[in-house]
Amino acid sequence: MDSFATKGLTLRSHTGVAYRFDPGALCLELLTTGGPGPYRRYEVLHEPADLAAWADRSRLTPTPALDISAAEVADARRLRDALFRVVIAHTHGEPHPSGDLETINEAAARPALAPAITSAGKRQWAGAPSGTHLVATVARDAVELLTGPFAHRIRTCAAEDCHLIYVDTSRPGRRRWCSMEHCGNRHKVRALRARHSEEG
């Protein structure tokens, strides 16, 4: 049993509509905070409070009370950008960029968040969790995902204008959309309109 729970993130479309998105892995949740190149405009990790807020929204259970430095926020962005490039290459069947793999492996080699149990039988995080512990935990999750049984199920949303990445953990393995209530629903509406216009 790991220290993650499925929460799902609440995202907003470009029109401002809120919807739930569960990427299926902690490391893929980090990819919703921005990214390299064209994804830089979505950047939300500017200061320690931003990374703490992301941890609060993530599937980490319970939310760790983190002491985060500005340098650790930069480390989180570096890991995220490397992971983004590796995952995109992975979904395209291309070789993983070696420099980015090095970034992930270096982060994963650092001490991660350590779960502990309280006298009341509740889960907590041991010691004084830092931004480095958080980044290492995300990096280890990425290693597990990319080398584990669901590695072949990492996908990009099928909508042409959506770049959200998720791992399809459904039994049949036929998930196509980041979220049925967002891109899945948009596809249904378009298909229905197209049918009506053909009939008309």
CSV table of C-alpha atoms in Angstrom, one decimal:
chain,number,residue,atom,x,y,z
A,1,MET,CA,0.0,0.0,0.0
A,2,ASP,CA,1.5,3.3,-1.0
A,3,SER,CA,1.0,6.8,0.5
A,4,PHE,CA,-1.2,8.0,-2.3
A,5,ALA,CA,-4.9,8.4,-2.6
A,6,THR,CA,-6.9,9.1,-5.7
A,7,LYS,CA,-8.2,12.7,-5.3
A,8,GLY,CA,-8.2,14.0,-8.8
A,9,LEU,CA,-7.3,17.6,-9.6
A,10,THR,CA,-9.8,20.4,-10.3
A,11,LEU,CA,-8.7,22.2,-13.5
A,12,ARG,CA,-10.2,25.0,-15.4
A,13,SER,CA,-10.7,25.0,-19.2
A,14,HIS,CA,-9.8,28.1,-21.3
A,15,THR,CA,-13.4,29.2,-21.0
A,16,GLY,CA,-13.2,29.0,-17.2
A,17,VAL,CA,-15.3,25.8,-16.7
A,18,ALA,CA,-14.0,23.7,-13.8
A,19,TYR,CA,-13.6,19.9,-14.3
A,20,ARG,CA,-12.0,17.0,-12.5
A,21,PHE,CA,-8.9,15.4,-13.9
A,22,ASP,CA,-7.2,12.3,-12.5
A,23,PRO,CA,-3.9,11.6,-14.3
A,24,GLY,CA,-3.5,8.3,-12.4
A,25,ALA,CA,-0.1,9.0,-10.9
A,26,LEU,CA,1.5,11.6,-8.6
A,27,CYS,CA,4.3,12.4,-11.1
A,28,LEU,CA,1.7,13.2,-13.8
A,29,GLU,CA,-0.1,15.5,-11.5
A,30,LEU,CA,3.0,17.7,-11.4
A,31,LEU,CA,2.8,18.1,-15.2
A,32,THR,CA,-0.4,20.2,-14.7
A,33,THR,CA,1.7,23.0,-13.2
A,34,GLY,CA,3.4,24.2,-16.4
A,35,GLY,CA,6.3,22.7,-18.4
A,36,PRO,CA,9.0,23.4,-21.0
A,37,GLY,CA,8.7,25.4,-24.2
A,38,PRO,CA,5.0,26.2,-25.1
A,39,TYR,CA,3.8,25.0,-21.7
A,40,ARG,CA,5.8,27.7,-19.9
A,41,ARG,CA,2.8,30.1,-20.2
A,42,TYR,CA,0.9,27.8,-17.8
A,43,GLU,CA,3.6,28.0,-15.1
A,44,VAL,CA,2.2,28.1,-11.5
A,45,LEU,CA,5.3,27.2,-9.5
A,46,HIS,CA,6.8,30.5,-8.7
A,47,GLU,CA,7.5,30.4,-5.0
A,48,PRO,CA,7.4,28.0,-2.1
A,49,ALA,CA,3.7,28.6,-1.3
A,50,ASP,CA,2.9,27.5,-4.9
A,51,LEU,CA,4.6,24.1,-4.5
A,52,ALA,CA,3.0,23.6,-1.0
A,53,ALA,CA,-0.4,24.4,-2.6
A,54,TRP,CA,0.2,21.8,-5.3
A,55,ALA,CA,1.2,19.2,-2.7
A,56,ASP,CA,-2.1,20.0,-0.9
A,57,ARG,CA,-4.1,19.3,-4.1
A,58,SER,CA,-2.1,16.2,-5.0
A,59,ARG,CA,-2.8,12.6,-4.1
A,60,LEU,CA,-0.3,12.7,-1.2
A,61,THR,CA,-2.2,11.6,1.9
A,62,PRO,CA,-2.1,13.3,4.3
A,63,THR,CA,-0.9,16.6,2.9
A,64,PRO,CA,2.7,17.0,4.2
A,65,ALA,CA,3.5,20.1,6.2
A,66,LEU,CA,6.5,21.1,4.1
A,67,ASP,CA,9.4,23.5,4.7
A,68,ILE,CA,10.2,24.6,1.1
A,69,SER,CA,13.0,26.8,-0.1
A,70,ALA,CA,13.1,28.8,-3.4
A,71,ALA,CA,15.9,26.5,-4.6
A,72,GLU,CA,13.6,23.5,-4.0
A,73,VAL,CA,10.9,25.1,-6.1
A,74,ALA,CA,13.5,25.5,-8.9
A,75,ASP,CA,14.3,21.7,-8.4
A,76,ALA,CA,10.6,20.9,-8.7
A,77,ARG,CA,10.3,22.8,-12.0
A,78,ARG,CA,13.5,21.2,-13.3
A,79,LEU,CA,12.2,17.7,-12.5
A,80,ARG,CA,8.8,18.5,-14.0
A,81,ASP,CA,10.3,19.8,-17.3
A,82,ALA,CA,12.6,16.7,-17.6
A,83,LEU,CA,9.7,14.4,-16.8
A,84,PHE,CA,7.5,16.2,-19.4
A,85,ARG,CA,10.1,15.6,-22.2
A,86,VAL,CA,10.6,12.0,-21.1
A,87,VAL,CA,6.9,11.2,-21.0
A,88,ILE,CA,6.2,12.8,-24.4
A,89,ALA,CA,9.1,10.8,-25.9
A,90,HIS,CA,7.7,7.7,-24.2
A,91,THR,CA,4.2,8.2,-25.6
A,92,HIS,CA,5.7,8.7,-29.1
A,93,GLY,CA,7.8,5.6,-28.8
A,94,GLU,CA,11.0,7.6,-29.0
A,95,PRO,CA,14.2,7.2,-26.9
A,96,HIS,CA,14.0,8.9,-23.5
A,97,PRO,CA,16.3,12.0,-23.5
A,98,SER,CA,19.3,10.9,-21.5
A,99,GLY,CA,20.0,14.3,-19.8
A,100,ASP,CA,16.4,14.3,-18.6
A,101,LEU,CA,16.6,10.7,-17.3
A,102,GLU,CA,19.6,11.8,-15.4
A,103,THR,CA,17.6,14.7,-13.8
A,104,ILE,CA,14.8,12.2,-12.8
A,105,ASN,CA,17.3,9.7,-11.4
A,106,GLU,CA,19.3,12.3,-9.4
A,107,ALA,CA,16.0,13.5,-7.8
A,108,ALA,CA,14.9,10.0,-7.1
A,109,ALA,CA,18.2,9.2,-5.4
A,110,ARG,CA,17.5,11.8,-2.7
A,111,PRO,CA,15.6,11.0,0.5
A,112,ALA,CA,11.9,10.8,-0.1
A,113,LEU,CA,8.9,11.5,2.2
A,114,ALA,CA,8.7,8.7,4.8
A,115,PRO,CA,5.3,7.6,6.0
A,116,ALA,CA,4.8,6.9,9.7
A,117,ILE,CA,1.9,5.8,11.9
A,118,THR,CA,0.7,7.7,14.9
A,119,SER,CA,-0.3,6.2,18.2
A,120,ALA,CA,-3.9,6.8,17.1
A,121,GLY,CA,-3.3,4.6,14.1
A,122,LYS,CA,-3.3,7.5,11.6
A,123,ARG,CA,-0.8,8.1,8.8
A,124,GLN,CA,1.6,11.0,9.0
A,125,TRP,CA,5.0,12.0,7.5
A,126,ALA,CA,8.1,11.3,9.6
A,127,GLY,CA,10.6,14.0,10.5
A,128,ALA,CA,10.5,17.5,9.0
A,129,PRO,CA,9.4,17.1,5.3
A,130,SER,CA,11.1,19.5,2.9
A,131,GLY,CA,10.7,20.4,-0.7
A,132,THR,CA,13.6,18.0,-1.5
A,133,HIS,CA,11.7,15.1,0.1
A,134,LEU,CA,8.6,16.1,-2.0
A,135,VAL,CA,10.6,16.3,-5.3
A,136,ALA,CA,12.3,12.9,-4.5
A,137,THR,CA,8.9,11.3,-3.9
A,138,VAL,CA,7.6,12.6,-7.2
A,139,ALA,CA,10.7,11.4,-9.0
A,140,ARG,CA,10.5,7.9,-7.5
A,141,ASP,CA,6.9,7.8,-8.6
A,142,ALA,CA,8.0,8.6,-12.1
A,143,VAL,CA,10.6,5.8,-12.1
A,144,GLU,CA,7.9,3.4,-10.9
A,145,LEU,CA,5.5,4.5,-13.6
A,146,LEU,CA,7.9,4.5,-16.4
A,147,THR,CA,9.3,1.0,-15.5
A,148,GLY,CA,6.1,-0.6,-14.2
A,149,PRO,CA,3.2,-2.5,-15.6
A,150,PHE,CA,1.3,0.6,-16.7
A,151,ALA,CA,4.2,2.1,-18.7
A,152,HIS,CA,2.5,1.2,-22.0
A,153,ARG,CA,-0.7,2.9,-20.8
A,154,ILE,CA,0.7,6.5,-20.5
A,155,ARG,CA,-1.2,8.6,-23.0
A,156,THR,CA,-2.0,12.1,-24.1
A,157,CYS,CA,-5.7,13.2,-24.3
A,158,ALA,CA,-7.2,12.4,-27.7
A,159,ALA,CA,-8.6,15.9,-28.1
A,160,GLU,CA,-6.5,17.8,-30.6
A,161,ASP,CA,-6.3,21.0,-28.5
A,162,CYS,CA,-5.6,19.2,-25.1
A,163,HIS,CA,-2.1,18.2,-24.0
A,164,LEU,CA,-3.0,16.6,-20.6
A,165,ILE,CA,-1.1,13.4,-19.9
A,166,TYR,CA,-2.5,10.5,-17.9
A,167,VAL,CA,-2.0,6.8,-17.3
A,168,ASP,CA,-4.9,4.6,-18.2
A,169,THR,CA,-5.5,2.4,-15.2
A,170,SER,CA,-8.9,1.3,-16.3
A,171,ARG,CA,-9.4,-2.5,-16.7
A,172,PRO,CA,-10.2,-2.5,-20.4
A,173,GLY,CA,-7.4,0.1,-21.1
A,174,ARG,CA,-9.6,2.1,-23.5
A,175,ARG,CA,-9.5,5.6,-21.9
A,176,ARG,CA,-9.2,8.3,-24.5
A,177,TRP,CA,-9.9,11.5,-22.7
A,178,CYS,CA,-8.2,13.5,-19.9
A,179,SER,CA,-11.7,13.8,-18.4
A,180,MET,CA,-15.1,12.6,-19.7
A,181,GLU,CA,-16.8,15.7,-18.3
A,182,HIS,CA,-14.5,17.9,-20.3
A,183,CYS,CA,-12.8,16.6,-23.5
A,184,GLY,CA,-15.0,13.5,-23.6
A,185,ASN,CA,-18.1,15.6,-23.3
A,186,ARG,CA,-16.8,18.1,-26.0
A,187,HIS,CA,-16.2,15.2,-28.3
A,188,LYS,CA,-19.8,13.9,-27.8
A,189,VAL,CA,-21.3,17.3,-28.4
A,190,ARG,CA,-19.2,17.7,-31.6
A,191,ALA,CA,-20.2,14.2,-32.8
A,192,LEU,CA,-23.9,15.0,-32.1
A,193,ARG,CA,-23.7,18.3,-34.0
A,194,ALA,CA,-22.0,16.6,-36.9
A,195,ARG,CA,-24.7,13.9,-37.1
A,196,HIS,CA,-27.4,16.5,-37.0
A,197,SER,CA,-25.9,18.6,-39.7
A,198,GLU,CA,-25.5,15.4,-41.9
A,199,GLU,CA,-29.2,14.5,-41.3
A,200,GLY,CA,-30.3,18.1,-41.9
